[in-house]
Amino acid sequence: MSELVRQWQERVRAAAADGESLQLRGGGTKDFYGRRVSGTVLDTRAHRGVSAYEPTELVVSARAGTPLAELEQLLADRGQMLAFEPPHFGAAATVGGCVAAGLSGPRRLAAGPLRDYVLGVTVMDGRGEVLRFGGQVMKNVAGYDVSRLFAGSLGVFGILLEVSLKVLPVPFAERSLRFDCGESDAIRRLNDWGGQPLPLSASFWYGGVLTVRLSGAAAAVQAASAKLGGEPCDEAEAARFWLAVREQACAPLAQETAQPGGPTQPLWRIAVPSAAPALELTGRQCIEWGGGLRWLRTELPAQAVRERAHALGGHASLFAGGDRESEVFHPLPQASMAIHRRLKQAFDPAGVFNPGRLQDGL
Amino acid sequence: MQLREKADAGGVDKARLVEALTRVLPAGALMFEREALRPYECDGLTAFRQLPLVVALPTTEEEVAGVLKACHELGVPVVARGAGTGLSGGALPHPDGVLLSLARFTRILRLDPHARTAVVQPGVRNLAISEAAAPYDLYYAPDPSSQIACTIGGNVAENAGGVHCLKYGLTVHNVMRVRGLTIEGEAVEFGSEAPDAPGCDLLAVMIGSEGMLAVVTEVTVRLTPKPQFAQCVLAAFDDVVRAGEAVAAIIAAGIIPAGLEMMDQPATAAVEQFVHAGYPLDAKAILLCESDGTPEEVAEEIGRMRAVLAASGATDIRVSHDEAERLKFWAGRKAAFPAAGRLSPDYYCMDGTIPRKHVGPLLEAIQGMEQKYGLRCINVFHAGDGNMHPLILFDANQAGELERAEAFGAEILELCVALGGTVTGEHGVGIEKINQMCSQFSRAELEMFERVKAAFDPAGLLNPGKVIPTLNRCAEYGRLRVSGGRIPHPELPRF
Ligand SMILES: Cc1cc2nc3c(=O)[nH]c(=O)nc-3n(C[C@H](O)[C@H](O)[C@H](O)COP(=O)(O)OP(=O)(O)OC[C@H]3O[C@@H](n4cnc5c(N)ncnc54)[C@H](O)[C@@H]3O)c2cc1C
């Protein structure tokens, strides 16, 4: 155990004894996400560095404070990538923050979510115990899958010390295509295409334009592109475009204010079954992940947004802006909440870590 | 290993239990006569046998809830069972408990070809989902070799994989939602048909939880478009280590094959007798490397695979010319179990997973162990994932062979852990690998597993005694992962 981890252990034990809460923080790029929390900041950035990377194993292990950009550069140098294209939301983003936030980018359409790539974690629980779950191998059913439980947990269970992630080779070829089409048409097309063996790796609809990305073997991309038609995008421009989608730097995802520092409209992240019909809620909307993710900038009351999401078989979270003292994530049914509470109790009995960041009472 | 049959139920009043269950189950859904219980005494790991007190065969979720509530009230253990093909004794009955069979839950409730999802009951067979989806050119990707028999409920419980999961993922990557009942009989939804369900990822914890957390009553699976075309490369090697290196080289070249499987020489010889696929019998190891997709894509990828395999020292490379030949290449791989059954009255299948780079060295170590234990072992496995399936051949009727086979298996698993791997990739811990869990996890980690279980099942009645060893058991086994050379559990008695 490193000296730093030993210090954290003491810190955690002292906090648990004193009823103090700790706010776990990497680069702070995702401070906006989740409910507002208080507590002393425990900055993970000093615990950094890639501890193991063997491209032929398709696994990389990194300490939580490792800058995400540094990790991705290391992979890119070997022709590999984090297939879930995590958003950084700033140069300071860390690997630990990335996994704790559990956010995936455009490529989730084909690659699946971040949690699918979490192979193992080393964590510190609320008793200051250092625990390892999962490992560095692709298949592992020894014990419960606690590693994936930490993905997207927003730090409520413990400190991520180190994570092992599955990586994938960068596709041999990519091409993006653009189509003029309305919302319902886009949803229908994306689901039709999703049912065919096409190498679709990302989709984005906004303002009557649908953009899709194809990735894979050159021949596959070529054949799919010929089949789909549409207007091919310039390669460099397409790369910028998908980066902007991933980093929410394009409309309507980018924060736009009338004047600097002025109020921004809340941004809702509405997840629905991919073939669900149009939202029909007022506001500015865009669609990702083959129809499964609908972003909405709106002033509508939370209740209205949640009810509509629920009616479509999905759920809505207040991604950015709005009231961050109330619940920002979709409320959990009672039976599920009871399990969540007992899990919190199991990992963090004194309630030291990020209390309330995910849900009140966790 | 052998759990002796217990005539009387310790602490459980069988008459009261039967009475309570009769109230919640229709006629013909409850069995308690010894002969009727016999078919449930073991799963695919037949070395362990145990009769349950009763077998319940409900047909509705309400009946399952009734059974669970009754058991909860009476403090009776419940072991869920799908098809009973599990290889780790996960569905082994509890002597004082109810064996809850989900075998009558065989309906596909909804199949939406546009959204590519199917909602199925837990007793639906894995292959039945793909059959139902076939008219839409869709299928359910995880394909365990047992897919004609095993159920989706069992797949969820074991996080089952198959030969194609290197590219298409395991159960955890292909299941979107699970509905389950807690031991209190309360329904809980895990995951969602929409991406990224709210809250923490309880679905991930449910998958692979071996019936210890909740009883699965409904599953939504993702369906995948059927690849248009597939081709397979068969490559022979004159050295197992070199074959292992070829696996790494394929991955290093940026290729994720649809399947990447290895057979060692004894395995090849065994299956060849069985399927007559024309495998090169002089090779020390053969690799099966599959590409799927559009014909153009496959042609491009096969070209790349060929080049890498040739550069890795393959002594013979064959590419399937047509579908018949491709299936022939796979026939032997798929016939490994029956072939082992032909070679020997009994076999014991291990499931350790290791980093790919150690595949060759592990195979060599296993050869050494064959001498040490005086038993043969053949290897057919998911090389692309590093998931080994050594099949240890033995004859349970020969005194001491079963014990030697067990010790052999345990040594392989210990080595897998030492090489940075895990004791089980896809078959589960069950009762079989419970001792080796002591080597893989520390005391604090095992305690945390206990707490996770209690978060779902506070009464500890779902499949008790499986997966997580007690600390006493670890002390008895004499192993527990320790740091700093301390003796594990100094407070516990030594045996
Ligand atoms: C010849 C052969 C080949 C095999 N090949 C593979 C392979 O390629 N890949 C692979 O992964 N496995 C393989 N297996 C192992 C086995 O088929 C899988 O583990 C399968 O998932 C078990 O399904 P089942 O329905 O038979 O479950 P069972 O054996 O009945 O039960 C397995 C576990 O699941 C629990 N369970 C079952 N149903 C439920 C439910 N509804 N709710 C909660 N818990 C439940 C049980 O309690 C038990 O712990 C093979 C087995 C055999 C015999």
Coordinates of N, CA, C and O in Angstrom, one line a residue, chain A residues 240-334:
Chain A
R240 N -14.2 16.3 -35.9 CA -14.6 17.4 -35.0 C -16.0 17.4 -34.5 O -16.3 17.7 -33.4
F241 N -16.9 17.0 -35.4 CA -18.3 16.9 -35.1 C -18.6 15.9 -34.0 O -19.2 16.2 -33.0
W242 N -18.0 14.7 -34.1 CA -18.3 13.7 -33.1 C -17.6 14.0 -31.7 O -18.1 13.7 -30.7
L243 N -16.5 14.8 -31.8 CA -15.8 15.2 -30.6 C -16.8 16.2 -29.9 O -16.9 16.2 -28.7
A244 N -17.4 17.1 -30.7 CA -18.3 18.1 -30.1 C -19.5 17.5 -29.5 O -20.0 17.9 -28.5
V245 N -20.0 16.4 -30.1 CA -21.2 15.7 -29.6 C -20.7 15.0 -28.2 O -21.4 15.2 -27.2
R246 N -19.6 14.4 -28.3 CA -19.1 13.7 -27.1 C -18.9 14.7 -25.9 O -19.2 14.4 -24.8
E247 N -18.3 15.9 -26.2 CA -18.0 16.8 -25.2 C -19.1 17.9 -25.0 O -19.0 18.8 -24.3
Q248 N -20.2 17.6 -25.6 CA -21.4 18.5 -25.5 C -21.0 20.0 -25.8 O -21.4 20.9 -25.1
A249 N -20.3 20.1 -26.9 CA -19.9 21.4 -27.3 C -20.7 21.9 -28.5 O -20.3 22.9 -29.2
C250 N -21.8 21.2 -28.8 CA -22.6 21.7 -30.0 C -24.0 21.9 -29.5 O -24.4 21.3 -28.5
A251 N -24.8 22.6 -30.3 CA -26.2 22.8 -29.9 C -27.0 21.5 -30.0 O -26.7 20.7 -30.9
P252 N -27.9 21.3 -29.2 CA -28.4 22.1 -28.1 C -27.7 21.7 -26.8 O -28.2 22.1 -25.7
L253 N -26.6 20.9 -26.9 CA -26.0 20.4 -25.6 C -25.1 21.5 -25.0 O -25.0 21.5 -23.7
A254 N -24.5 22.3 -25.8 CA -23.6 23.3 -25.2 C -24.4 24.3 -24.4 O -25.5 24.7 -24.8
Q255 N -23.9 24.8 -23.3 CA -24.5 25.8 -22.6 C -24.5 27.1 -23.3 O -23.5 27.5 -23.8
E256 N -25.7 27.7 -23.5 CA -25.7 28.9 -24.2 C -26.5 29.9 -23.3 O -27.6 29.6 -22.8
T257 N -25.9 31.0 -23.0 CA -26.5 32.0 -22.1 C -26.6 33.3 -22.8 O -25.8 33.6 -23.7
A258 N -27.6 34.0 -22.5 CA -27.8 35.3 -23.1 C -26.6 36.2 -22.8 O -26.1 36.9 -23.7
Q259 N -26.2 36.2 -21.5 CA -25.0 37.0 -21.2 C -24.1 36.1 -20.4 O -24.6 35.1 -19.7
P260 N -22.8 36.3 -20.4 CA -21.9 35.4 -19.6 C -22.3 35.4 -18.1 O -22.7 36.4 -17.5
G261 N -22.3 34.1 -17.6 CA -22.7 34.0 -16.2 C -24.2 34.0 -16.0 O -24.7 33.8 -14.9
G262 N -25.0 34.3 -17.0 CA -26.4 34.3 -16.9 C -27.0 32.9 -16.7 O -26.3 31.9 -16.8
P263 N -28.3 32.8 -16.4 CA -28.9 31.5 -16.2 C -29.0 30.7 -17.5 O -29.2 31.3 -18.6
T264 N -28.8 29.4 -17.4 CA -28.9 28.5 -18.5 C -30.1 27.7 -18.3 O -30.5 27.4 -17.2
Q265 N -30.7 27.2 -19.4 CA -31.8 26.3 -19.3 C -31.3 25.0 -18.8 O -30.3 24.5 -19.3
P266 N -32.1 24.3 -18.0 CA -31.7 23.0 -17.5 C -31.6 22.0 -18.7 O -32.4 22.1 -19.7
L267 N -30.7 21.1 -18.6 CA -30.5 20.1 -19.7 C -30.9 18.7 -19.1 O -30.4 18.2 -18.1
W268 N -31.9 18.1 -19.7 CA -32.4 16.8 -19.3 C -31.8 15.7 -20.2 O -31.7 15.9 -21.4
R269 N -31.5 14.6 -19.5 CA -31.0 13.4 -20.2 C -32.1 12.4 -20.1 O -32.4 11.9 -19.0
I270 N -32.8 12.1 -21.2 CA -33.9 11.2 -21.2 C -33.6 9.9 -21.9 O -33.4 10.0 -23.1
A271 N -33.6 8.8 -21.2 CA -33.2 7.6 -21.8 C -34.5 6.8 -22.0 O -35.4 6.7 -21.1
V272 N -34.7 6.3 -23.2 CA -36.0 5.6 -23.6 C -35.6 4.4 -24.4 O -34.5 4.3 -25.0
P273 N -36.5 3.4 -24.5 CA -36.3 2.3 -25.5 C -36.0 2.9 -26.8 O -36.7 3.9 -27.2
S274 N -35.1 2.4 -27.6 CA -34.7 3.1 -28.8 C -35.8 3.4 -29.8 O -35.7 4.4 -30.5
A275 N -36.8 2.6 -29.9 CA -37.9 2.8 -30.8 C -39.0 3.6 -30.3 O -40.0 3.8 -31.0
A276 N -38.9 4.2 -29.1 CA -39.9 5.0 -28.5 C -40.2 6.2 -29.4 O -39.3 6.7 -30.0
P277 N -41.5 6.6 -29.5 CA -41.8 7.7 -30.4 C -41.3 9.0 -29.9 O -40.6 9.1 -28.9
A278 N -41.5 10.1 -30.7 CA -41.0 11.4 -30.4 C -41.5 11.8 -29.0 O -42.6 11.4 -28.5
L279 N -40.6 12.6 -28.3 CA -41.0 13.0 -26.9 C -42.2 13.9 -26.8 O -43.0 13.8 -25.9
E280 N -42.2 14.8 -27.8 CA -43.3 15.8 -27.8 C -43.4 16.7 -26.6 O -44.4 16.9 -26.0
L281 N -42.2 17.1 -26.2 CA -42.1 18.1 -25.0 C -41.5 19.4 -25.6 O -40.6 19.3 -26.5
T282 N -42.0 20.5 -25.0 CA -41.4 21.7 -25.5 C -40.0 21.9 -25.1 O -39.6 21.5 -23.9
G283 N -39.2 22.5 -26.0 CA -37.8 22.7 -25.7 C -36.9 22.3 -26.9 O -37.5 21.9 -27.9
R284 N -35.6 22.4 -26.7 CA -34.8 22.0 -27.9 C -34.2 20.6 -27.6 O -33.7 20.4 -26.5
Q285 N -34.3 19.8 -28.6 CA -34.0 18.4 -28.4 C -33.0 17.8 -29.4 O -33.1 18.2 -30.6
C286 N -32.2 16.9 -29.0 CA -31.4 16.1 -29.9 C -31.4 14.7 -29.5 O -31.8 14.3 -28.4
I287 N -31.1 13.8 -30.4 CA -31.2 12.4 -30.2 C -29.8 11.7 -30.5 O -29.2 11.9 -31.5
E288 N -29.5 10.8 -29.5 CA -28.2 10.0 -29.8 C -28.6 8.5 -29.6 O -29.7 8.1 -29.3
W289 N -27.6 7.7 -29.8 CA -27.6 6.2 -29.5 C -28.8 5.5 -30.2 O -29.5 4.8 -29.5
G290 N -28.9 5.8 -31.4 CA -29.9 5.1 -32.2 C -31.4 5.3 -31.8 O -32.2 4.5 -32.1
G291 N -31.6 6.4 -31.0 CA -32.9 6.7 -30.6 C -33.1 6.5 -29.1 O -34.1 6.9 -28.5
G292 N -32.1 5.9 -28.4 CA -32.2 5.5 -27.0 C -32.0 6.7 -26.1 O -32.3 6.6 -24.9
L293 N -31.3 7.8 -26.6 CA -31.0 8.9 -25.7 C -31.5 10.2 -26.3 O -31.2 10.5 -27.4
R294 N -32.4 10.8 -25.5 CA -33.0 12.1 -26.0 C -32.5 13.2 -25.0 O -32.8 13.1 -23.8
W295 N -31.8 14.2 -25.5 CA -31.4 15.3 -24.7 C -32.5 16.4 -24.9 O -32.9 16.7 -26.0
L296 N -32.8 17.1 -23.8 CA -33.8 18.1 -23.9 C -33.4 19.3 -23.1 O -33.2 19.2 -21.9
R297 N -33.4 20.5 -23.7 CA -33.2 21.7 -23.0 C -34.6 22.4 -22.8 O -35.2 22.7 -23.8
T298 N -35.0 22.5 -21.6 CA -36.3 22.9 -21.4 C -36.5 23.5 -20.0 O -35.7 23.2 -19.1
E299 N -37.5 24.4 -19.9 CA -37.9 25.0 -18.5 C -39.1 24.2 -17.9 O -39.6 24.6 -16.9
L300 N -39.5 23.2 -18.6 CA -40.6 22.4 -18.1 C -40.4 21.9 -16.7 O -39.2 21.6 -16.4
P301 N -41.4 21.8 -15.9 CA -41.2 21.3 -14.5 C -40.7 19.8 -14.6 O -41.1 19.0 -15.5
A302 N -39.9 19.4 -13.6 CA -39.4 18.1 -13.5 C -40.5 17.0 -13.7 O -40.3 16.0 -14.4
Q303 N -41.5 17.2 -13.0 CA -42.6 16.3 -13.0 C -43.1 15.9 -14.4 O -43.2 14.8 -14.8
A304 N -43.2 17.0 -15.3 CA -43.7 16.8 -16.6 C -42.7 15.9 -17.4 O -43.1 15.0 -18.2
V305 N -41.5 16.3 -17.3 CA -40.4 15.6 -18.0 C -40.4 14.1 -17.6 O -40.4 13.2 -18.4
R306 N -40.4 13.9 -16.3 CA -40.3 12.5 -15.7 C -41.5 11.7 -16.1 O -41.4 10.5 -16.5
E307 N -42.7 12.3 -16.1 CA -43.9 11.5 -16.4 C -43.8 11.1 -17.9 O -44.2 9.9 -18.2
R308 N -43.4 12.0 -18.8 CA -43.3 11.6 -20.2 C -42.3 10.5 -20.4 O -42.6 9.5 -21.1
A309 N -41.2 10.6 -19.8 CA -40.1 9.6 -19.9 C -40.6 8.3 -19.4 O -40.5 7.2 -20.1
H310 N -41.3 8.3 -18.3 CA -41.8 7.1 -17.7 C -42.9 6.4 -18.6 O -42.9 5.2 -18.9
A311 N -43.7 7.3 -19.2 CA -44.8 6.8 -20.1 C -44.2 6.1 -21.3 O -44.8 5.2 -21.9
L312 N -43.0 6.6 -21.7 CA -42.3 5.9 -22.9 C -41.5 4.7 -22.5 O -40.8 4.2 -23.3
G313 N -41.5 4.4 -21.2 CA -40.8 3.2 -20.8 C -39.3 3.5 -20.4 O -38.5 2.7 -20.3
G314 N -39.1 4.8 -20.1 CA -37.7 5.2 -19.8 C -37.6 6.0 -18.5 O -38.5 5.9 -17.6
H315 N -36.6 6.8 -18.5 CA -36.4 7.6 -17.2 C -35.6 8.9 -17.6 O -35.0 8.9 -18.6
A316 N -35.7 9.9 -16.7 CA -35.1 11.2 -17.0 C -34.3 11.7 -15.9 O -34.6 11.5 -14.7
S317 N -33.1 12.2 -16.2 CA -32.3 12.8 -15.2 C -32.0 14.3 -15.6 O -31.8 14.6 -16.7
L318 N -31.9 15.1 -14.5 CA -31.6 16.5 -14.7 C -30.1 16.5 -14.8 O -29.4 16.5 -13.8
F319 N -29.6 16.5 -16.1 CA -28.2 16.3 -16.3 C -27.4 17.6 -15.8 O -26.4 17.4 -15.1
A320 N -27.8 18.7 -16.3 CA -27.0 20.0 -15.9 C -28.0 21.1 -15.7 O -29.1 21.2 -16.3
G321 N -27.7 21.9 -14.7 CA -28.5 23.1 -14.4 C -29.7 22.7 -13.6 O -29.8 21.6 -13.1
G322 N -30.6 23.7 -13.4 CA -31.8 23.4 -12.7 C -31.6 23.3 -11.2 O -30.5 23.6 -10.7
D323 N -32.5 22.7 -10.5 CA -32.5 22.6 -9.0 C -31.7 21.4 -8.6 O -32.1 20.3 -8.8
R324 N -30.5 21.6 -8.0 CA -29.6 20.5 -7.7 C -29.7 20.1 -6.2 O -28.8 19.4 -5.7
E325 N -30.7 20.7 -5.5 CA -30.9 20.3 -4.1 C -31.9 19.2 -4.1 O -31.8 18.3 -3.3
S326 N -32.9 19.2 -5.0 CA -33.8 18.1 -5.0 C -33.2 16.9 -5.8 O -32.1 17.0 -6.2
E327 N -34.0 15.9 -5.9 CA -33.5 14.7 -6.7 C -33.3 15.1 -8.1 O -34.1 15.7 -8.8
V328 N -32.1 14.8 -8.6 CA -31.8 15.1 -10.1 C -32.0 13.8 -10.9 O -32.2 13.8 -12.1
F329 N -31.9 12.6 -10.3 CA -32.0 11.4 -11.0 C -33.4 10.9 -10.8 O -34.1 11.2 -9.9
H330 N -33.8 10.0 -11.8 CA -35.2 9.5 -11.7 C -35.4 8.7 -10.4 O -34.5 7.9 -10.0
P331 N -36.5 9.0 -9.7 CA -36.7 8.3 -8.4 C -36.7 6.8 -8.6 O -37.2 6.3 -9.6
L332 N -36.2 6.1 -7.6 CA -36.1 4.7 -7.6 C -37.4 4.1 -7.0 O -37.8 4.6 -5.9
P333 N -37.9 3.0 -7.5 CA -39.0 2.3 -6.8 C -38.5 1.9 -5.4 O -37.3 1.6 -5.2
Q334 N -39.5 1.7 -4.5 CA -39.2 1.5 -3.1 C -38.3 0.2 -2.9 O -37.3 0.3 -2.1

